[in-house]
Short mmCIF file of C-alpha atoms in Angstrom, two decimals:
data_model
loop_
_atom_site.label_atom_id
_atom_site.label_comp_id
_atom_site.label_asym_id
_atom_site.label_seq_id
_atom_site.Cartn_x
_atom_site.Cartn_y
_atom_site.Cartn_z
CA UNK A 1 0.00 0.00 0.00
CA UNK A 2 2.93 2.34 0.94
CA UNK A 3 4.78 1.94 -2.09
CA UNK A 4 1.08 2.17 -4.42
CA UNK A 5 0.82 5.58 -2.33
CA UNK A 6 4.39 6.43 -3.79
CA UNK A 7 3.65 5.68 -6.94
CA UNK A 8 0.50 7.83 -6.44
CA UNK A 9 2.73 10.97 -5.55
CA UNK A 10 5.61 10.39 -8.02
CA UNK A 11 2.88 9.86 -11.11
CA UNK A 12 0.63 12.79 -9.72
CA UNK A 13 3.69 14.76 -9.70
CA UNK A 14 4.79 14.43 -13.52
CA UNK A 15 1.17 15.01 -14.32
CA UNK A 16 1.34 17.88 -12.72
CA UNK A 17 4.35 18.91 -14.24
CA UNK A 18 3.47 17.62 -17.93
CA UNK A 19 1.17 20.56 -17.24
CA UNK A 20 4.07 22.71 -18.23
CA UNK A 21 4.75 21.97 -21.61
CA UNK A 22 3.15 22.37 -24.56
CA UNK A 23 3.43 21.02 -28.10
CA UNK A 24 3.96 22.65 -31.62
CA UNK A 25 1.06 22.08 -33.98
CA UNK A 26 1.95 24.22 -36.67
CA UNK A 27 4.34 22.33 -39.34
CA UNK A 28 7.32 24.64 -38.91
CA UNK A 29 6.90 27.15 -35.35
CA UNK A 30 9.79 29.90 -35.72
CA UNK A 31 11.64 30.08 -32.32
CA UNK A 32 12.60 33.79 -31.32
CA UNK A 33 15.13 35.73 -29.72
CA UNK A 34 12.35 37.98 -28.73
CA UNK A 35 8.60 38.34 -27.72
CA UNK A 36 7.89 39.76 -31.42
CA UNK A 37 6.98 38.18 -34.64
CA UNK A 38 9.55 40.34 -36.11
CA UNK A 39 12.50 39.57 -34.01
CA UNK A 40 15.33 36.88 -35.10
CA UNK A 41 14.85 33.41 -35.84
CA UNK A 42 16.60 30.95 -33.74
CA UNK A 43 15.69 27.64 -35.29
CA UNK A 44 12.49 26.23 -36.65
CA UNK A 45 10.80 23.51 -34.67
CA UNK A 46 8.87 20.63 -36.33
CA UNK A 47 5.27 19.78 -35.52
CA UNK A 48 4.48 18.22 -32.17
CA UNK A 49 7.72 19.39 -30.62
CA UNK A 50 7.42 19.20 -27.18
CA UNK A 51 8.50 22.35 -25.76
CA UNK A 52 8.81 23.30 -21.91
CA UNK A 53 6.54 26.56 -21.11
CA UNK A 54 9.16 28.75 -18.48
CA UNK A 55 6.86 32.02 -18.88
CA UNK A 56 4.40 34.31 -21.08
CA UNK A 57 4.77 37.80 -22.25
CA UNK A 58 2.02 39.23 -23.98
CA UNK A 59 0.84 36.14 -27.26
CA UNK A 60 4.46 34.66 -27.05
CA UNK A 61 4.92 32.02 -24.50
CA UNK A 62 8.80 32.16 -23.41
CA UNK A 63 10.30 28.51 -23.83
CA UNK A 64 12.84 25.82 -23.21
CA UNK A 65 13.75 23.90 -26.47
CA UNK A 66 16.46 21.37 -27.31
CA UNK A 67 17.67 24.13 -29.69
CA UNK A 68 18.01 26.97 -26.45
CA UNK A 69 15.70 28.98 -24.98
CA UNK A 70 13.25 31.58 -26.89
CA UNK A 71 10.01 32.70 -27.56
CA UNK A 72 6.96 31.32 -29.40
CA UNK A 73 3.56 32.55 -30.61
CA UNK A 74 0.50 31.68 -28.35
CA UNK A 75 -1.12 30.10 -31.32
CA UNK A 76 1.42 27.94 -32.27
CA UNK A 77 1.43 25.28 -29.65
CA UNK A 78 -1.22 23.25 -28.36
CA UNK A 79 -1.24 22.01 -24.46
CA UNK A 80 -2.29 18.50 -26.17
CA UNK A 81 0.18 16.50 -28.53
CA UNK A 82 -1.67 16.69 -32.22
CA UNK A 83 -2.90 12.97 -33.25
CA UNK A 84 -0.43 11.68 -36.37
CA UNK A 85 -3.25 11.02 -38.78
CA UNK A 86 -2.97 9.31 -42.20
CA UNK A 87 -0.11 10.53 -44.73
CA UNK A 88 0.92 12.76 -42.04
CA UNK A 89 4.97 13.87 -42.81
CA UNK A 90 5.46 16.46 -41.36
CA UNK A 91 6.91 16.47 -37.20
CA UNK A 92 8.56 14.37 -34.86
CA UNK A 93 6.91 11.09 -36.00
CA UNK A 94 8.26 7.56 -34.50
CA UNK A 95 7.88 4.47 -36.79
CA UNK A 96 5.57 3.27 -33.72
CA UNK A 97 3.26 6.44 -34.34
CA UNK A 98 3.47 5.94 -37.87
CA UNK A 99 1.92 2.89 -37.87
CA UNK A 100 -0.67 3.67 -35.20
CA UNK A 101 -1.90 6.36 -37.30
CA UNK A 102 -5.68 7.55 -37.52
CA UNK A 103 -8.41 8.18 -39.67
CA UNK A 104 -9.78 12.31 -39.57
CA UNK A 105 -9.75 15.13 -41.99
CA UNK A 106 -6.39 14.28 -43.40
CA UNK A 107 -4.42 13.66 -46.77
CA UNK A 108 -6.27 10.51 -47.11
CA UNK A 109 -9.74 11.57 -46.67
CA UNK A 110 -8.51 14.66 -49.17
CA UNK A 111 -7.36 11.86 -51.73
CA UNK A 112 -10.30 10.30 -51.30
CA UNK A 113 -12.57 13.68 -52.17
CA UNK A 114 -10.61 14.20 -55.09
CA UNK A 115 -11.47 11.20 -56.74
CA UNK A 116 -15.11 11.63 -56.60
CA UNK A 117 -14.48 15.65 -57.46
CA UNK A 118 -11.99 14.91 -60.11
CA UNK A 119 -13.09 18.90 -61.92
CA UNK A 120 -11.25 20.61 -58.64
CA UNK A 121 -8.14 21.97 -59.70
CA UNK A 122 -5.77 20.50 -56.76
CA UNK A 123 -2.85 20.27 -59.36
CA UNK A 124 -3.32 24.15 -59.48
CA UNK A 125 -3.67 24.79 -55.80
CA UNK A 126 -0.74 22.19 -55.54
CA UNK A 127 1.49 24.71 -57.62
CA UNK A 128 0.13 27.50 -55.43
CA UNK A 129 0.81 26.50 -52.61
CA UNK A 130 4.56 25.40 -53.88
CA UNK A 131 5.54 28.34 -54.90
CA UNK A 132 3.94 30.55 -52.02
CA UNK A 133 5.34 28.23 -48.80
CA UNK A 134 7.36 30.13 -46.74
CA UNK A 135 8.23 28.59 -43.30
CA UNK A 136 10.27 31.87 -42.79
CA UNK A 137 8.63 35.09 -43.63
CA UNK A 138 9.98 37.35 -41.11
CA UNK A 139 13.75 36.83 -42.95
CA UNK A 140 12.44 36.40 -46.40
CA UNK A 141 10.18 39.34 -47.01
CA UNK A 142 12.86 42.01 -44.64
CA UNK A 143 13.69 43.18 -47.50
CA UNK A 144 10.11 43.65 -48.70
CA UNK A 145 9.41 45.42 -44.95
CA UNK A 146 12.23 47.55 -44.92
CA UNK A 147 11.48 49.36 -48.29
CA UNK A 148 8.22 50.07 -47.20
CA UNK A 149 9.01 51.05 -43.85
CA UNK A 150 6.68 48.51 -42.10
CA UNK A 151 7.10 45.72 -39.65
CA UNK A 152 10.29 46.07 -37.20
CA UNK A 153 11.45 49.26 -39.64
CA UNK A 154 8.43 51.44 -39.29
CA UNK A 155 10.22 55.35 -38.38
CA UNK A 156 7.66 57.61 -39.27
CA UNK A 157 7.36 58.21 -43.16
CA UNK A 158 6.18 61.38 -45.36
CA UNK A 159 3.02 62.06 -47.45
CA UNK A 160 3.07 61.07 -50.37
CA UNK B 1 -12.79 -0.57 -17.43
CA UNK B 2 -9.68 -2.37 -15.38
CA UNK B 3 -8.70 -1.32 -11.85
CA UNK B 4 -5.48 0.21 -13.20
CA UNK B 5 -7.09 2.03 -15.65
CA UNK B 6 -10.02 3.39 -13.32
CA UNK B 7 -6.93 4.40 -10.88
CA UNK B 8 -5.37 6.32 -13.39
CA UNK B 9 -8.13 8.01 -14.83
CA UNK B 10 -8.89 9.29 -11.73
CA UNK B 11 -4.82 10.66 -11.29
CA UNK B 12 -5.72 12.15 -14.74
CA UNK B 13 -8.58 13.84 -13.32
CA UNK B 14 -6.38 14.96 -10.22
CA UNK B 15 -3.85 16.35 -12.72
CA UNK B 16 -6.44 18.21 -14.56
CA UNK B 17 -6.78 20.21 -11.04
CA UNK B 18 -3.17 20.58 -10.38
CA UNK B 19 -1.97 21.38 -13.81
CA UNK B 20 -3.98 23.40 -15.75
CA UNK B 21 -5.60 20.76 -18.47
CA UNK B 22 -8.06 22.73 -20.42
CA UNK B 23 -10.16 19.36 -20.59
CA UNK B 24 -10.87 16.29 -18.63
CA UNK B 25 -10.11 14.53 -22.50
CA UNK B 26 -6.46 16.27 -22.20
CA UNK B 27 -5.68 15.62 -18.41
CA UNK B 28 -6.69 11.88 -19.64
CA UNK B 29 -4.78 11.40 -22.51
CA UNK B 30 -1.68 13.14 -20.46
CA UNK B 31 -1.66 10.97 -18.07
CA UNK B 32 -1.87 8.26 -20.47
CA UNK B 33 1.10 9.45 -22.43
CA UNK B 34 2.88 9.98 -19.42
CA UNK B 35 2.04 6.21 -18.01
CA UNK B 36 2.35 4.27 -21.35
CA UNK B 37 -1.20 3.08 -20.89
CA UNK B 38 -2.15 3.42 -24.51
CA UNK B 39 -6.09 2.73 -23.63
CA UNK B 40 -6.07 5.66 -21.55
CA UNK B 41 -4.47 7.65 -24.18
CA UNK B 42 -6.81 6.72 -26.54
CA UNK B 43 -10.36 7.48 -24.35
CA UNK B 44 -8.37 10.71 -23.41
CA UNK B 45 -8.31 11.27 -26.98
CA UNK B 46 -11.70 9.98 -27.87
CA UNK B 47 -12.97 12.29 -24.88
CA UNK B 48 -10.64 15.27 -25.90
CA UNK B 49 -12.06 15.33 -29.72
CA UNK B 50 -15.36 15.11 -28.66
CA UNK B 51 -15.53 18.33 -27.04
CA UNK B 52 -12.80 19.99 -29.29
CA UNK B 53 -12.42 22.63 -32.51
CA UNK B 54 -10.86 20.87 -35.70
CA UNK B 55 -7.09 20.63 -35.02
CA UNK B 56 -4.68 23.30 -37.39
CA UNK B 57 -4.33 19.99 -39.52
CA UNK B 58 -7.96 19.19 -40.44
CA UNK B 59 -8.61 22.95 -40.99
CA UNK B 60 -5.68 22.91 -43.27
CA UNK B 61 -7.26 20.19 -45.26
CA UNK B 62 -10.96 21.56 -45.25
CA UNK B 63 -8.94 25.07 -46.34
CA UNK B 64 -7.12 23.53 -49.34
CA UNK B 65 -10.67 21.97 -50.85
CA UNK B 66 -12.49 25.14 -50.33
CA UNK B 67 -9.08 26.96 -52.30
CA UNK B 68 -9.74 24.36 -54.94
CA UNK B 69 -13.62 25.25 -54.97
CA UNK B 70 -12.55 28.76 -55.13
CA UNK B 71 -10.22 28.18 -58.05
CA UNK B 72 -12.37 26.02 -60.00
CA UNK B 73 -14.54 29.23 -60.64
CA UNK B 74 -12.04 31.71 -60.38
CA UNK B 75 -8.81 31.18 -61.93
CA UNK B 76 -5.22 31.86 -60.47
CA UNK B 77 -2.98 34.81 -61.86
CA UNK B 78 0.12 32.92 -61.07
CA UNK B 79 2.58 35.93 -62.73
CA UNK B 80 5.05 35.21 -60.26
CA UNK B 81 6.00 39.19 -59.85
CA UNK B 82 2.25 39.62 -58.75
CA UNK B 83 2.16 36.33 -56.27
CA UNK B 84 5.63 37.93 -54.25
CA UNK B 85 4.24 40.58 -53.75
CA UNK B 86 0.85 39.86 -52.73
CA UNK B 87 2.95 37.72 -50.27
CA UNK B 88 4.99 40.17 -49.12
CA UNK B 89 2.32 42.50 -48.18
CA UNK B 90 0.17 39.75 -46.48
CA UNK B 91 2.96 37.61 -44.63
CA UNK B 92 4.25 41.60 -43.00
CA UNK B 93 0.12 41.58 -42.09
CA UNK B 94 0.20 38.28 -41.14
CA UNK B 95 3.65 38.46 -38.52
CA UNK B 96 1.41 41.39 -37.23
CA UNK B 97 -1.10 39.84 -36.11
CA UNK B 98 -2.01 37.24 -33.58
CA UNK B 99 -1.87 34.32 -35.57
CA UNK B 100 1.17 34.60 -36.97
CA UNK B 101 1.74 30.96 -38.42
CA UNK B 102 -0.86 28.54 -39.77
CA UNK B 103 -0.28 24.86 -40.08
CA UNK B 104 1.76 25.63 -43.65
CA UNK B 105 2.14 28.86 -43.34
CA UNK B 106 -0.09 31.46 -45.28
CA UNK B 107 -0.35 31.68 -48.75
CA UNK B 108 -1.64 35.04 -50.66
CA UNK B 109 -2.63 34.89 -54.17
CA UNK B 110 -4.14 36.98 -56.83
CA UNK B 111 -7.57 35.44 -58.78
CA UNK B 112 -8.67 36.44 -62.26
CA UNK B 113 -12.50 37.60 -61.07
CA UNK B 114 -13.60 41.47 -61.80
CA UNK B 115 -16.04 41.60 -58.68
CA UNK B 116 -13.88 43.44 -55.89
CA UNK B 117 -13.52 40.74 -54.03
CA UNK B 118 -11.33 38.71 -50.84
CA UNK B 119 -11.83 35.41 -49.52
CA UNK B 120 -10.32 33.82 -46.64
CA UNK B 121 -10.22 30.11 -46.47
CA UNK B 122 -9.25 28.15 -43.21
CA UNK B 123 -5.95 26.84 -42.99
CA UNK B 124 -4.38 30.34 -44.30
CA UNK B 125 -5.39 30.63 -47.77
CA UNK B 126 -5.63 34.16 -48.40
CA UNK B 127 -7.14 35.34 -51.89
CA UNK B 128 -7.85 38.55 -53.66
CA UNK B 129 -9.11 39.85 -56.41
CA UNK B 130 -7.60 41.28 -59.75
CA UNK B 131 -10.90 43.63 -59.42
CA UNK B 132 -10.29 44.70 -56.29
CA UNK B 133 -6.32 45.36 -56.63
CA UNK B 134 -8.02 47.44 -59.64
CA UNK B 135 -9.89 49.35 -57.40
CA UNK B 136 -7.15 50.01 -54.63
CA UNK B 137 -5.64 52.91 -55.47
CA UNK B 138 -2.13 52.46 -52.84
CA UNK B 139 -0.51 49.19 -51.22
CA UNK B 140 -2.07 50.24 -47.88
CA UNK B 141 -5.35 49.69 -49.18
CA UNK B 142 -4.32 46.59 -50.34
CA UNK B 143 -3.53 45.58 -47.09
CA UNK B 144 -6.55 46.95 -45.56
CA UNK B 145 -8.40 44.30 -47.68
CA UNK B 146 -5.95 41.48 -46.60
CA UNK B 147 -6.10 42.50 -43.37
CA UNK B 148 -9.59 42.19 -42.78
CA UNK B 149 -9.34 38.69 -44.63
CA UNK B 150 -6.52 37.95 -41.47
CA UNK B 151 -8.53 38.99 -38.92
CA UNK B 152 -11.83 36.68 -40.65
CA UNK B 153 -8.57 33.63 -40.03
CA UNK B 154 -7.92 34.99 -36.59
CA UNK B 155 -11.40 34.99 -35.30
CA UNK B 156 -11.85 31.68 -36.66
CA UNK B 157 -15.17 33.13 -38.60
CA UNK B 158 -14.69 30.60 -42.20
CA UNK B 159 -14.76 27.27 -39.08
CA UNK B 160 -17.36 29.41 -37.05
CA UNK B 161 -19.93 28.73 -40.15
CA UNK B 162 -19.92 25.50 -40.31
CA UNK B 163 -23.68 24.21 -39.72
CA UNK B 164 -24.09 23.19 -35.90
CA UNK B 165 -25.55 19.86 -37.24
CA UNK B 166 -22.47 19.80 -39.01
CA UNK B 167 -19.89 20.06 -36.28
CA UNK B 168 -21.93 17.75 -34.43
CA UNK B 169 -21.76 14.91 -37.35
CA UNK B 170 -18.17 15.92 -37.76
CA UNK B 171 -17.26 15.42 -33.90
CA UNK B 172 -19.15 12.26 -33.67
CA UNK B 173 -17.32 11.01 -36.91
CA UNK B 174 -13.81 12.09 -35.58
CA UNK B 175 -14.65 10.27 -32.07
CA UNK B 176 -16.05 7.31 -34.20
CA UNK B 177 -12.84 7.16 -36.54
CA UNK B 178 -10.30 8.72 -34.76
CA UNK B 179 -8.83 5.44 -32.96
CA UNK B 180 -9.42 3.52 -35.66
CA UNK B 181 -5.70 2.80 -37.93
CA UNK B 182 -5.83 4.49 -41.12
CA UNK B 183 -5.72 1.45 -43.58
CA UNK B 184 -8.31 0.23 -41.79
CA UNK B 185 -11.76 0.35 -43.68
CA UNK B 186 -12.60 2.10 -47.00
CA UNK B 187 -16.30 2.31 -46.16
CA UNK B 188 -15.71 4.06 -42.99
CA UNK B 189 -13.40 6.37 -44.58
CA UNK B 190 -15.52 7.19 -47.60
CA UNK B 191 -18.15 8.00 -44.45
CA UNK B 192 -15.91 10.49 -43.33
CA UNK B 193 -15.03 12.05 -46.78
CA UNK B 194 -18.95 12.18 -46.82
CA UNK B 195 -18.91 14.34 -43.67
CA UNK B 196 -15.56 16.32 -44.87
CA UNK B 197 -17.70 17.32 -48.06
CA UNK B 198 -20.45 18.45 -45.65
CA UNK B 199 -17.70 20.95 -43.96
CA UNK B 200 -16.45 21.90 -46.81
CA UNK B 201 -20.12 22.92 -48.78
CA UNK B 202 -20.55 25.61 -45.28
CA UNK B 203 -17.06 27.17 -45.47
CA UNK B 204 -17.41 27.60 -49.26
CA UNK B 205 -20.47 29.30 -48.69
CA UNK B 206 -19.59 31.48 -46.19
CA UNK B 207 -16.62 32.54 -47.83
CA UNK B 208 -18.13 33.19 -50.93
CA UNK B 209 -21.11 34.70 -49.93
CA UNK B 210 -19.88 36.62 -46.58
CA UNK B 211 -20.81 36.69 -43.25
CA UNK B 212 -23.20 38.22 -40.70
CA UNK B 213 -23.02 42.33 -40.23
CA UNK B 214 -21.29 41.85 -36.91
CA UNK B 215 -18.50 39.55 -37.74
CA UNK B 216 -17.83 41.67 -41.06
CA UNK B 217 -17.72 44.57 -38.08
CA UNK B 218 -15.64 42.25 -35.98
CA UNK B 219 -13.20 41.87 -38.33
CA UNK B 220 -12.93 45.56 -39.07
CA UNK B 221 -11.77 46.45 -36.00
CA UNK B 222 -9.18 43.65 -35.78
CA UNK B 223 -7.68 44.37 -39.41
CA UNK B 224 -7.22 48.35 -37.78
CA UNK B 225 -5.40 47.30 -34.94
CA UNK B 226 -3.04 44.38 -37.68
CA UNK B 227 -2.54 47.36 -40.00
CA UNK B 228 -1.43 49.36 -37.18
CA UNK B 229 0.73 46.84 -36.16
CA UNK B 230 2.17 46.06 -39.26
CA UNK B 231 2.95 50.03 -39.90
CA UNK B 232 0.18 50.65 -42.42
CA UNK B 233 -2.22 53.29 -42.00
CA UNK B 234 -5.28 52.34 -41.09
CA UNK B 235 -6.86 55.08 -42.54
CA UNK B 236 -6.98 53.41 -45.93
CA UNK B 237 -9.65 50.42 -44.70
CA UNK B 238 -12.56 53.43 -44.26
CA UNK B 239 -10.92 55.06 -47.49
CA UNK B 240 -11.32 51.27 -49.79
CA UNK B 241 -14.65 50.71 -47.73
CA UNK B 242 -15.86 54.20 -48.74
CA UNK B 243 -15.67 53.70 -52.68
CA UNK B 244 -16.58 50.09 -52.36
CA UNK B 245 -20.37 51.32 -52.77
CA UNK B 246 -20.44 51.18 -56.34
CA UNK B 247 -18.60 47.90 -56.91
CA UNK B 248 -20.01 44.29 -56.91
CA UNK B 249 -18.40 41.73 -54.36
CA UNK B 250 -17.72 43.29 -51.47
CA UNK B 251 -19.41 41.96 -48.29
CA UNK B 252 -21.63 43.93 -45.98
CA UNK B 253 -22.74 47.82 -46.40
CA UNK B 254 -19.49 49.19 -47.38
CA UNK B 255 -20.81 53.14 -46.04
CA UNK B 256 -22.21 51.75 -43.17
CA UNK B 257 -18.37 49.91 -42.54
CA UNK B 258 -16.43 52.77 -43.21
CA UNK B 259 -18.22 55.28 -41.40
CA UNK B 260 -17.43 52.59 -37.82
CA UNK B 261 -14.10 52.48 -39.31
CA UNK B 262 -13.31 56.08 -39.15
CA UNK B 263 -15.11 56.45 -36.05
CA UNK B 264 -12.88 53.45 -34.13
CA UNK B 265 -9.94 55.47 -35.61
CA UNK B 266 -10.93 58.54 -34.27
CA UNK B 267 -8.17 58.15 -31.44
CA UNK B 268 -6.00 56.22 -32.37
CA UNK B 269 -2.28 57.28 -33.73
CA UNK B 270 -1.43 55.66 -37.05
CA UNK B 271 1.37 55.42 -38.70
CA UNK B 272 2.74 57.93 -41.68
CA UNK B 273 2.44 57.00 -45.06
CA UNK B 274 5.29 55.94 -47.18
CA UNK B 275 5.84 57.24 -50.56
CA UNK B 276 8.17 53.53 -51.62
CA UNK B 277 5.03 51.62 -50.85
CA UNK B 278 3.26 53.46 -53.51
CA UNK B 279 5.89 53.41 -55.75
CA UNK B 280 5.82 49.83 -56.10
CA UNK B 281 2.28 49.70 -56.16
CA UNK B 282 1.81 51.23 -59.20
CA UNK B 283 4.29 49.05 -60.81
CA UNK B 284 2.61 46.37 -59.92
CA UNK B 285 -0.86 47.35 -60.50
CA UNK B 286 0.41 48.52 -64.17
CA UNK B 287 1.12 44.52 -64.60
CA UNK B 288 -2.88 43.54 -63.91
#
């Protein structure tokens, strides 16, 4: 009974603690130096990263990651591991998940819709979506933000 | 139910006290994560999606049909000058605002349709019109457009429209399937591209057709406060709104929405305008 009581404790503890951390469930969260969307990207973490929760400061949640500490958005982690569905490819996936994966709105149930809707342009949307993916936008488009004076670079400006 | 499991549901139930769980379906699955009792895991789960919103993955998948639905009418102008910098103006919105990052990322394009039009699809498909770029007369009111296409993402309005006998069907479907292995059954998954088609037909709708006065108002307000944000003057949301009148498309009264604009900006401090920005706006808009 003692030692069932210690279990008790010892599992009630990391439950408690599990409480803490929180898991990516966008395909590619951007880990910054900084509580601000525009501030320096430290690494990119893959979805359902587990990440441990240290602090929050305004929408960023201030974290502990294998890569270092930093800062993520609010909306980018989830306290719940996502479910590895069907097709899934992107994230930390074990060949034991892989195999245990589920049925829900996923790539198969997509494949599936496309068959009986075979007029939908996904070939289209496919190219789309190719050549507008950008896992990185706050370093790609600086460039873009910094000629029009908006983002981190916003001074003040003149009338046109 | 076994002893064990009964014990450590009821830890799980503990832990939702002590730590925070948002759900009695999360503190469940938790603790079966944490104790390798896969069962446990699973009810947690089966409890957890039950009560829960579609995760960033299923909205991304409901998103991309309803892009394809969009772009089965409308065609894509895929000049890849155009598609940078539609990008460029809505990923700067997008960073300034509170959902910075979708499940792939946004993605802004440019359709073919004259109607002065936006539509924002879940998952972070962003699209506007060649019409309404036509009428926009600087980048900023470009971005007021996008914006208030963000803010419809952030406040989760195209998943908010979804029929309530919808989301029901849908949540019993994901309970009813979710355990199950993937491989598993083609008749139960053709079930649940049955349901997924359901989902879609409501988003489409909505996005195409708009939504109530209040969320149109709702989002509004949020797009000021992204512009803002992003360093682009608000001022040019009540400024498209307010020649919107005349033109096809465009959801809501457009007076009616620009007059609350300019009375929600009434004090607040916005940002200057910036001659480069409409610079390269015209050079773009001279390539539509």
């Amino acid at each position: 009974m003692k030692r069932l009581s210690l279990c008790c404790v010892c599992l009630l503890l990391s439950l408690t603690a599990a409480a803490e951390v929180r898991y990516v469930q966008v395909e590619k969260a951007r880990l910054l130096k900084r509580a601000s969307n525009f501030s320096t990207l430290l690494a990119l973490l893959p979805y359902r990263t587990p990440v441990e929760v240290l602090g929050k400061q305004g929408a960023f949640f201030s974290v502990q990651t294998r890569q270092g500490k930093g800062y993520l958005p609010e909306a980018s982690l989830n306290v719940v591991r996502p479910r590895i569905t069907s097709q899934s490819s992107a994230g930390e996936v074990t060949s034991d998940e892989a195999t245990t994966a589920t049925k829900g709105f996923s790539a198969q149930v997509e494949s599936e819709y496309r068959q009986k809707n075979p007029d939908l342009p996904y070939a289209v949307l496919d190219r789309l979506e190719t050549q507008t993916r950008c896992p990185n936008p706050q370093t790609v488009y600086a460039t873009f933000r910094k000629q029009g004076k908006l983002g981190e670079f916003q001074t003040g400006g003149e009338r046109p | 139910m076994k002893t064990s499991s009964r014990f450590l549901l009821s830890l799980a139930s503990l832990s939702l006290l002590a730590g925070g769980c948002a759900t009695l379906g999360q503190a469940v699955k938790v603790g079966g994560q944490l104790s390798g009792y896969h069962e446990l895991e699973d009810m947690g789960g089966s409890m957890e999606k039950a009560s829960r919103d579609f995760t960033e993955e299923e909205k991304y998948y409901i998103g991309r049909t309803v892009a394809a639905t969009l772009l089965a009418d409308t065609p894509w102008k895929s000049a890849a000058r155009l598609t940078t910098y539609v990008n460029g103006v809505g990923s700067t919105l997008a960073l300034a605002s509170s959902r910075p990052e979708m499940y792939r990322g946004y993605h802004f394009a440019v359709l073919t349709g004259k109607d002065g039009n936006a539509f924002a699809c879940p998952g972070g498909f962003i699209f506007v019109s060649a019409g309404l770029l036509d009428i926009c007369r600087s980048e900023d009111e470009l971005a007021a457009a996008m914006a208030h296409e963000i803010a419809h993402m952030v406040l989760e309005h195209p998943v908010q429209a979804i029929q309530a006998s919808h989301q029901r069907e849908a949540a019993a479907s994901l309970v009813k399937f979710g355990l199950r292995k993937a491989g598993e059954s083609q008749g139960e998954l053709q079930q649940l591209t049955g349901v997924f088609d359901n989902v879609v037909k409501d988003v489409v709708k909505a996005v195409a057709q708009g939504y109530s006065r209040d969320k149109e108002q709702e989002a509004d307000l949020l797009a000021l406060d992204i512009l803002i944000q992003a360093g682009y003057h608000p001022q040019a949301l009540a400024d498209l709104l307010g020649r919107m009148a005349g033109h096809s498309g465009y959801h809501g009264d457009p007076k009616d929405r620009a007059r609350k604009v300019s009375e929600a900006l009434a004090s607040r401090n916005t940002p200057a305008l910036w001659s480069e920005r409409e610079k390269r706006f015209k050079q773009i808009s001279g390539h539509i």
